[in-house]
Short mmCIF file of N, CA and C in Angstrom, two decimals:
data_model
loop_
_atom_site.label_atom_id
_atom_site.label_comp_id
_atom_site.label_asym_id
_atom_site.label_seq_id
_atom_site.Cartn_x
_atom_site.Cartn_y
_atom_site.Cartn_z
N UNK A 1 89.85 162.33 41.46
CA UNK A 1 89.55 163.44 42.36
C UNK A 1 90.72 163.61 43.32
N UNK A 2 91.23 164.81 43.47
CA UNK A 2 92.35 165.05 44.38
C UNK A 2 91.99 164.74 45.83
N UNK A 3 93.02 164.40 46.57
CA UNK A 3 92.86 164.14 48.00
C UNK A 3 93.30 165.37 48.78
N UNK A 4 92.63 165.61 49.89
CA UNK A 4 93.03 166.68 50.80
C UNK A 4 93.84 166.05 51.92
N UNK A 5 94.99 166.63 52.22
CA UNK A 5 95.90 166.10 53.23
C UNK A 5 95.91 167.05 54.41
N UNK A 6 95.88 166.51 55.62
CA UNK A 6 96.00 167.38 56.77
C UNK A 6 96.07 166.63 58.07
N UNK A 7 96.55 167.36 59.08
CA UNK A 7 96.54 166.79 60.42
C UNK A 7 95.13 166.98 60.98
N UNK A 8 94.71 166.03 61.77
CA UNK A 8 93.34 166.02 62.27
C UNK A 8 93.26 166.82 63.56
N UNK A 9 92.42 167.84 63.60
CA UNK A 9 92.24 168.58 64.84
C UNK A 9 91.69 167.67 65.95
N UNK A 10 92.08 167.96 67.16
CA UNK A 10 91.66 167.16 68.31
C UNK A 10 90.15 166.96 68.34
N UNK A 11 89.39 168.00 68.04
CA UNK A 11 87.93 167.93 68.13
C UNK A 11 87.32 166.98 67.10
N UNK A 12 88.09 166.59 66.07
CA UNK A 12 87.57 165.69 65.04
C UNK A 12 88.06 164.25 65.18
N UNK A 13 88.91 163.97 66.16
CA UNK A 13 89.48 162.63 66.30
C UNK A 13 88.41 161.55 66.42
N UNK A 14 87.50 161.72 67.33
CA UNK A 14 86.50 160.67 67.57
C UNK A 14 85.53 160.52 66.41
N UNK A 15 85.29 161.59 65.69
CA UNK A 15 84.42 161.51 64.52
C UNK A 15 85.06 160.68 63.41
N UNK A 16 86.35 160.88 63.18
CA UNK A 16 87.05 160.16 62.11
C UNK A 16 87.54 158.78 62.52
N UNK A 17 87.62 158.50 63.82
CA UNK A 17 88.22 157.26 64.28
C UNK A 17 87.60 156.00 63.66
N UNK A 18 86.28 155.90 63.49
CA UNK A 18 85.73 154.68 62.87
C UNK A 18 86.30 154.40 61.47
N UNK A 19 86.67 155.43 60.73
CA UNK A 19 87.28 155.23 59.42
C UNK A 19 88.78 154.97 59.52
N UNK A 20 89.41 155.54 60.53
CA UNK A 20 90.86 155.42 60.69
C UNK A 20 91.24 154.09 61.35
N UNK A 21 90.43 153.63 62.28
CA UNK A 21 90.77 152.44 63.07
C UNK A 21 91.15 151.22 62.22
N UNK A 22 90.41 150.87 61.16
CA UNK A 22 90.82 149.70 60.37
C UNK A 22 92.18 149.89 59.69
N UNK A 23 92.50 151.11 59.31
CA UNK A 23 93.80 151.39 58.70
C UNK A 23 94.91 151.25 59.73
N UNK A 24 94.66 151.71 60.93
CA UNK A 24 95.63 151.56 62.03
C UNK A 24 95.82 150.07 62.33
N UNK A 25 94.72 149.33 62.40
CA UNK A 25 94.80 147.89 62.70
C UNK A 25 95.66 147.18 61.67
N UNK A 26 95.48 147.50 60.39
CA UNK A 26 96.29 146.85 59.35
C UNK A 26 97.77 147.21 59.49
N UNK A 27 98.04 148.46 59.81
CA UNK A 27 99.45 148.88 59.99
C UNK A 27 100.08 148.17 61.18
N UNK A 28 99.31 147.95 62.22
CA UNK A 28 99.83 147.30 63.42
C UNK A 28 100.03 145.80 63.24
N UNK A 29 99.40 145.20 62.24
CA UNK A 29 99.55 143.76 62.01
C UNK A 29 101.00 143.37 61.73
N UNK A 30 101.79 144.28 61.23
CA UNK A 30 103.21 143.98 60.94
C UNK A 30 104.05 143.83 62.21
N UNK A 31 103.53 144.32 63.31
CA UNK A 31 104.25 144.21 64.59
C UNK A 31 103.87 142.89 65.25
N UNK A 32 104.66 141.86 64.96
CA UNK A 32 104.34 140.53 65.48
C UNK A 32 104.45 140.44 66.99
N UNK A 33 105.17 141.36 67.61
CA UNK A 33 105.29 141.35 69.07
C UNK A 33 104.00 141.82 69.74
N UNK A 34 103.15 142.51 68.99
CA UNK A 34 101.87 142.96 69.54
C UNK A 34 102.00 144.09 70.55
N UNK A 35 102.83 145.07 70.25
CA UNK A 35 103.05 146.18 71.18
C UNK A 35 101.81 147.04 71.39
N UNK A 36 101.02 147.21 70.35
CA UNK A 36 99.87 148.10 70.40
C UNK A 36 98.66 147.47 69.75
N UNK A 37 97.50 147.91 70.18
CA UNK A 37 96.25 147.64 69.51
C UNK A 37 95.68 149.01 69.10
N UNK A 38 94.73 149.04 68.18
CA UNK A 38 94.19 150.34 67.76
C UNK A 38 93.71 151.21 68.92
N UNK A 39 93.11 150.62 69.93
CA UNK A 39 92.62 151.44 71.06
C UNK A 39 93.77 152.12 71.80
N UNK A 40 94.97 151.50 71.78
CA UNK A 40 96.14 152.13 72.39
C UNK A 40 96.56 153.36 71.59
N UNK A 41 96.47 153.28 70.28
CA UNK A 41 96.81 154.41 69.42
C UNK A 41 95.80 155.54 69.65
N UNK A 42 94.52 155.19 69.75
CA UNK A 42 93.51 156.21 70.04
C UNK A 42 93.82 156.91 71.36
N UNK A 43 94.21 156.17 72.37
CA UNK A 43 94.54 156.77 73.67
C UNK A 43 95.72 157.74 73.52
N UNK A 44 96.74 157.35 72.76
CA UNK A 44 97.88 158.24 72.53
C UNK A 44 97.44 159.51 71.79
N UNK A 45 96.53 159.37 70.85
CA UNK A 45 96.00 160.53 70.14
C UNK A 45 95.23 161.45 71.07
N UNK A 46 94.37 160.85 71.90
CA UNK A 46 93.57 161.65 72.82
C UNK A 46 94.41 162.32 73.90
N UNK A 47 95.55 161.70 74.22
CA UNK A 47 96.49 162.29 75.18
C UNK A 47 97.46 163.28 74.51
N UNK A 48 97.27 163.50 73.21
CA UNK A 48 98.10 164.43 72.42
C UNK A 48 99.57 164.03 72.42
N UNK A 49 99.84 162.73 72.51
CA UNK A 49 101.22 162.24 72.48
C UNK A 49 101.67 161.92 71.06
N UNK A 50 100.73 161.72 70.16
CA UNK A 50 101.01 161.49 68.74
C UNK A 50 100.02 162.31 67.93
N UNK A 51 100.28 162.43 66.63
CA UNK A 51 99.44 163.25 65.75
C UNK A 51 98.95 162.38 64.59
N UNK A 52 97.69 162.57 64.24
CA UNK A 52 97.06 161.85 63.13
C UNK A 52 96.97 162.76 61.92
N UNK A 53 97.41 162.22 60.79
CA UNK A 53 97.28 162.88 59.49
C UNK A 53 96.40 162.00 58.63
N UNK A 54 95.53 162.59 57.85
CA UNK A 54 94.71 161.79 56.95
C UNK A 54 94.74 162.35 55.54
N UNK A 55 94.49 161.45 54.62
CA UNK A 55 94.20 161.82 53.25
C UNK A 55 92.70 161.65 53.10
N UNK A 56 92.02 162.72 52.78
CA UNK A 56 90.57 162.74 52.67
C UNK A 56 90.20 162.72 51.19
N UNK A 57 89.46 161.71 50.77
CA UNK A 57 89.01 161.61 49.40
C UNK A 57 87.74 162.43 49.25
N UNK A 58 87.84 163.50 48.48
CA UNK A 58 86.72 164.43 48.31
C UNK A 58 85.51 163.77 47.64
N UNK A 59 85.80 162.91 46.67
CA UNK A 59 84.71 162.28 45.93
C UNK A 59 83.88 161.34 46.80
N UNK A 60 84.55 160.48 47.55
CA UNK A 60 83.83 159.52 48.39
C UNK A 60 83.53 160.05 49.79
N UNK A 61 84.06 161.23 50.08
CA UNK A 61 83.89 161.82 51.42
C UNK A 61 84.32 160.84 52.50
N UNK A 62 85.54 160.30 52.32
CA UNK A 62 86.03 159.31 53.28
C UNK A 62 87.54 159.39 53.42
N UNK A 63 88.03 158.83 54.51
CA UNK A 63 89.47 158.73 54.76
C UNK A 63 90.02 157.61 53.88
N UNK A 64 91.03 157.94 53.07
CA UNK A 64 91.64 156.90 52.25
C UNK A 64 93.00 156.47 52.80
N UNK A 65 93.57 157.25 53.70
CA UNK A 65 94.87 156.89 54.28
C UNK A 65 95.08 157.64 55.58
N UNK A 66 95.95 157.06 56.41
CA UNK A 66 96.30 157.71 57.66
C UNK A 66 97.79 157.56 57.90
N UNK A 67 98.33 158.53 58.62
CA UNK A 67 99.72 158.50 59.07
C UNK A 67 99.71 158.97 60.52
N UNK A 68 100.46 158.27 61.35
CA UNK A 68 100.63 158.67 62.75
C UNK A 68 102.08 159.12 62.91
N UNK A 69 102.26 160.33 63.45
CA UNK A 69 103.60 160.83 63.72
C UNK A 69 103.77 161.10 65.21
N UNK A 70 105.01 161.14 65.61
CA UNK A 70 105.35 161.42 67.01
C UNK A 70 106.53 162.38 67.03
N UNK A 71 106.42 163.42 67.84
CA UNK A 71 107.54 164.34 68.04
C UNK A 71 108.27 163.92 69.30
N UNK A 72 109.59 163.75 69.18
CA UNK A 72 110.42 163.30 70.29
C UNK A 72 111.46 164.37 70.57
N UNK A 73 111.50 164.83 71.81
CA UNK A 73 112.49 165.83 72.21
C UNK A 73 113.64 165.14 72.93
N UNK A 74 114.82 165.28 72.35
CA UNK A 74 116.06 164.79 72.95
C UNK A 74 116.80 165.98 73.55
N UNK A 75 117.82 165.73 74.36
CA UNK A 75 118.54 166.86 74.93
C UNK A 75 119.12 167.83 73.89
N UNK A 76 119.47 167.33 72.72
CA UNK A 76 120.15 168.18 71.75
C UNK A 76 119.40 168.40 70.44
N UNK A 77 118.26 167.75 70.26
CA UNK A 77 117.49 168.00 69.05
C UNK A 77 116.07 167.49 69.18
N UNK A 78 115.25 167.92 68.27
CA UNK A 78 113.84 167.50 68.19
C UNK A 78 113.67 166.68 66.92
N UNK A 79 112.99 165.54 67.06
CA UNK A 79 112.78 164.62 65.95
C UNK A 79 111.29 164.44 65.69
N UNK A 80 110.94 164.36 64.43
CA UNK A 80 109.59 163.96 64.07
C UNK A 80 109.68 162.57 63.44
N UNK A 81 109.02 161.61 64.09
CA UNK A 81 109.07 160.22 63.64
C UNK A 81 107.77 159.88 62.92
N UNK A 82 107.88 159.41 61.70
CA UNK A 82 106.73 158.86 60.99
C UNK A 82 106.61 157.42 61.46
N UNK A 83 105.52 157.13 62.15
CA UNK A 83 105.42 155.86 62.86
C UNK A 83 104.55 154.85 62.13
N UNK A 84 103.29 155.16 61.89
CA UNK A 84 102.37 154.23 61.25
C UNK A 84 101.81 154.86 59.99
N UNK A 85 101.72 154.08 58.92
CA UNK A 85 101.17 154.55 57.66
C UNK A 85 100.29 153.45 57.10
N UNK A 86 99.13 153.81 56.60
CA UNK A 86 98.28 152.81 55.97
C UNK A 86 97.16 153.45 55.18
N UNK A 87 96.73 152.74 54.16
CA UNK A 87 95.61 153.24 53.38
C UNK A 87 95.56 152.62 52.00
N UNK A 88 94.80 153.25 51.15
CA UNK A 88 94.63 152.80 49.77
C UNK A 88 94.85 154.01 48.85
N UNK A 89 94.95 153.75 47.56
CA UNK A 89 95.11 154.82 46.58
C UNK A 89 96.37 155.65 46.86
N UNK A 90 97.46 154.95 47.14
CA UNK A 90 98.70 155.57 47.61
C UNK A 90 99.21 156.70 46.71
N UNK A 91 99.12 156.53 45.42
CA UNK A 91 99.65 157.57 44.51
C UNK A 91 98.98 158.93 44.73
N UNK A 92 97.74 158.91 45.22
CA UNK A 92 97.00 160.16 45.40
C UNK A 92 97.48 160.95 46.61
N UNK A 93 98.14 160.30 47.57
CA UNK A 93 98.42 161.01 48.82
C UNK A 93 99.84 160.92 49.35
N UNK A 94 100.62 159.94 48.94
CA UNK A 94 101.87 159.69 49.66
C UNK A 94 102.86 160.86 49.58
N UNK A 95 103.05 161.44 48.43
CA UNK A 95 104.02 162.54 48.30
C UNK A 95 103.48 163.80 49.00
N UNK A 96 102.19 164.09 48.81
CA UNK A 96 101.60 165.26 49.46
C UNK A 96 101.65 165.12 50.99
N UNK A 97 101.43 163.91 51.48
CA UNK A 97 101.48 163.69 52.93
C UNK A 97 102.90 163.88 53.44
N UNK A 98 103.86 163.28 52.75
CA UNK A 98 105.27 163.44 53.13
C UNK A 98 105.64 164.92 53.20
N UNK A 99 105.25 165.68 52.18
CA UNK A 99 105.60 167.10 52.14
C UNK A 99 104.91 167.89 53.25
N UNK A 100 103.65 167.58 53.53
CA UNK A 100 102.92 168.28 54.60
C UNK A 100 103.55 167.99 55.96
N UNK A 101 103.94 166.76 56.17
CA UNK A 101 104.56 166.39 57.45
C UNK A 101 105.92 167.06 57.59
N UNK A 102 106.68 167.10 56.50
CA UNK A 102 107.98 167.77 56.55
C UNK A 102 107.82 169.26 56.84
N UNK A 103 106.84 169.88 56.23
CA UNK A 103 106.58 171.30 56.50
C UNK A 103 106.23 171.51 57.98
N UNK A 104 105.39 170.64 58.52
CA UNK A 104 105.03 170.72 59.94
C UNK A 104 106.28 170.53 60.82
N UNK A 105 107.12 169.56 60.46
CA UNK A 105 108.33 169.30 61.25
C UNK A 105 109.22 170.53 61.29
N UNK A 106 109.42 171.14 60.15
CA UNK A 106 110.25 172.36 60.09
C UNK A 106 109.63 173.49 60.92
N UNK A 107 108.32 173.65 60.79
CA UNK A 107 107.62 174.74 61.49
C UNK A 107 107.62 174.56 63.00
N UNK A 108 107.76 173.33 63.46
CA UNK A 108 107.74 173.07 64.90
C UNK A 108 109.14 172.83 65.47
N UNK A 109 110.16 173.21 64.70
CA UNK A 109 111.52 173.18 65.21
C UNK A 109 112.20 171.82 65.21
N UNK A 110 111.68 170.89 64.42
CA UNK A 110 112.34 169.57 64.35
C UNK A 110 113.63 169.68 63.54
N UNK A 111 114.63 168.96 63.99
CA UNK A 111 115.92 168.95 63.31
C UNK A 111 116.06 167.78 62.37
N UNK A 112 115.24 166.74 62.58
CA UNK A 112 115.36 165.52 61.79
C UNK A 112 113.98 164.86 61.71
N UNK A 113 113.75 164.18 60.59
CA UNK A 113 112.57 163.32 60.46
C UNK A 113 113.07 161.91 60.30
N UNK A 114 112.38 160.97 60.93
CA UNK A 114 112.76 159.57 60.81
C UNK A 114 111.51 158.75 60.53
N UNK A 115 111.75 157.54 60.09
CA UNK A 115 110.65 156.61 59.87
C UNK A 115 111.15 155.19 60.02
N UNK A 116 110.42 154.40 60.75
CA UNK A 116 110.77 153.00 60.93
C UNK A 116 109.87 152.13 60.09
N UNK A 117 109.79 152.45 58.83
CA UNK A 117 108.86 151.78 57.94
C UNK A 117 109.57 150.69 57.15
N UNK A 118 108.83 150.01 56.30
CA UNK A 118 109.43 148.99 55.45
C UNK A 118 110.43 149.63 54.50
N UNK A 119 111.42 148.85 54.10
CA UNK A 119 112.52 149.36 53.28
C UNK A 119 112.03 150.05 52.00
N UNK A 120 110.99 149.55 51.40
CA UNK A 120 110.47 150.15 50.17
C UNK A 120 110.04 151.60 50.33
N UNK A 121 109.73 152.01 51.55
CA UNK A 121 109.32 153.39 51.78
C UNK A 121 110.48 154.36 51.54
N UNK A 122 111.71 153.88 51.58
CA UNK A 122 112.86 154.75 51.34
C UNK A 122 112.76 155.42 49.97
N UNK A 123 112.22 154.69 48.97
CA UNK A 123 112.05 155.27 47.63
C UNK A 123 111.10 156.47 47.67
N UNK A 124 110.11 156.42 48.53
CA UNK A 124 109.10 157.46 48.60
C UNK A 124 109.62 158.68 49.36
N UNK A 125 110.59 158.44 50.23
CA UNK A 125 111.13 159.53 51.04
C UNK A 125 111.62 160.70 50.22
N UNK A 126 112.22 160.39 49.08
CA UNK A 126 112.71 161.46 48.21
C UNK A 126 114.09 161.93 48.59
N UNK A 127 114.45 163.06 48.05
CA UNK A 127 115.78 163.64 48.24
C UNK A 127 116.08 163.86 49.72
N UNK A 128 117.28 163.47 50.12
CA UNK A 128 117.72 163.71 51.49
C UNK A 128 117.49 162.56 52.45
N UNK A 129 116.65 161.59 52.06
CA UNK A 129 116.40 160.45 52.93
C UNK A 129 117.45 159.38 52.66
N UNK A 130 118.05 158.88 53.74
CA UNK A 130 119.05 157.82 53.61
C UNK A 130 118.76 156.71 54.60
N UNK A 131 119.14 155.51 54.24
CA UNK A 131 119.00 154.39 55.15
C UNK A 131 120.12 154.48 56.17
N UNK A 132 119.77 154.45 57.45
CA UNK A 132 120.79 154.58 58.50
C UNK A 132 120.97 153.28 59.28
N UNK A 133 120.24 152.27 58.92
CA UNK A 133 120.38 150.99 59.61
C UNK A 133 119.12 150.17 59.45
N UNK A 134 119.09 149.09 60.14
CA UNK A 134 117.91 148.24 60.15
C UNK A 134 117.58 147.89 61.59
N UNK A 135 116.39 147.42 61.80
CA UNK A 135 115.97 147.03 63.14
C UNK A 135 115.87 145.52 63.20
N UNK A 136 116.46 144.94 64.21
CA UNK A 136 116.35 143.50 64.45
C UNK A 136 115.40 143.29 65.61
N UNK A 137 114.73 142.15 65.59
CA UNK A 137 113.85 141.81 66.69
C UNK A 137 113.84 140.30 66.84
N UNK A 138 113.88 139.85 68.07
CA UNK A 138 113.77 138.43 68.38
C UNK A 138 112.75 138.27 69.48
N UNK A 139 111.74 137.46 69.23
CA UNK A 139 110.72 137.19 70.24
C UNK A 139 111.31 136.28 71.30
N UNK A 140 111.11 136.60 72.55
CA UNK A 140 111.67 135.81 73.66
C UNK A 140 110.61 134.98 74.37
N UNK A 141 109.37 135.10 74.01
CA UNK A 141 108.32 134.31 74.65
C UNK A 141 107.63 133.42 73.64
#
């Protein structure tokens, strides 16, 4: 059954959150520094500082994946950052989600899309995506 991809309207955030929260929690587990908890992401969503995208499985009537994006305005350009991604049944939604987010980025005047995801995601990025570096982190406590 095909998945429906879309950004979640503000009025539906709290309704979908119980299905999205476990996916967000799993995505945040990779951040060993513990910068965020799922409730922090919900607060950012409710403050309209980030945007939630979901893949909706029509057959099961449930969220099968989520993506959190953030638009960042710099003095000379606008960036759309793909921040958190998680879910199941990846083949059903990953390319459609990428394309929907890119369309949104273009429509909202973004000059660049970025993602701080695992290296393997570069394969999914498709044409035009290049590795521009890596991120290092050292825990000090």
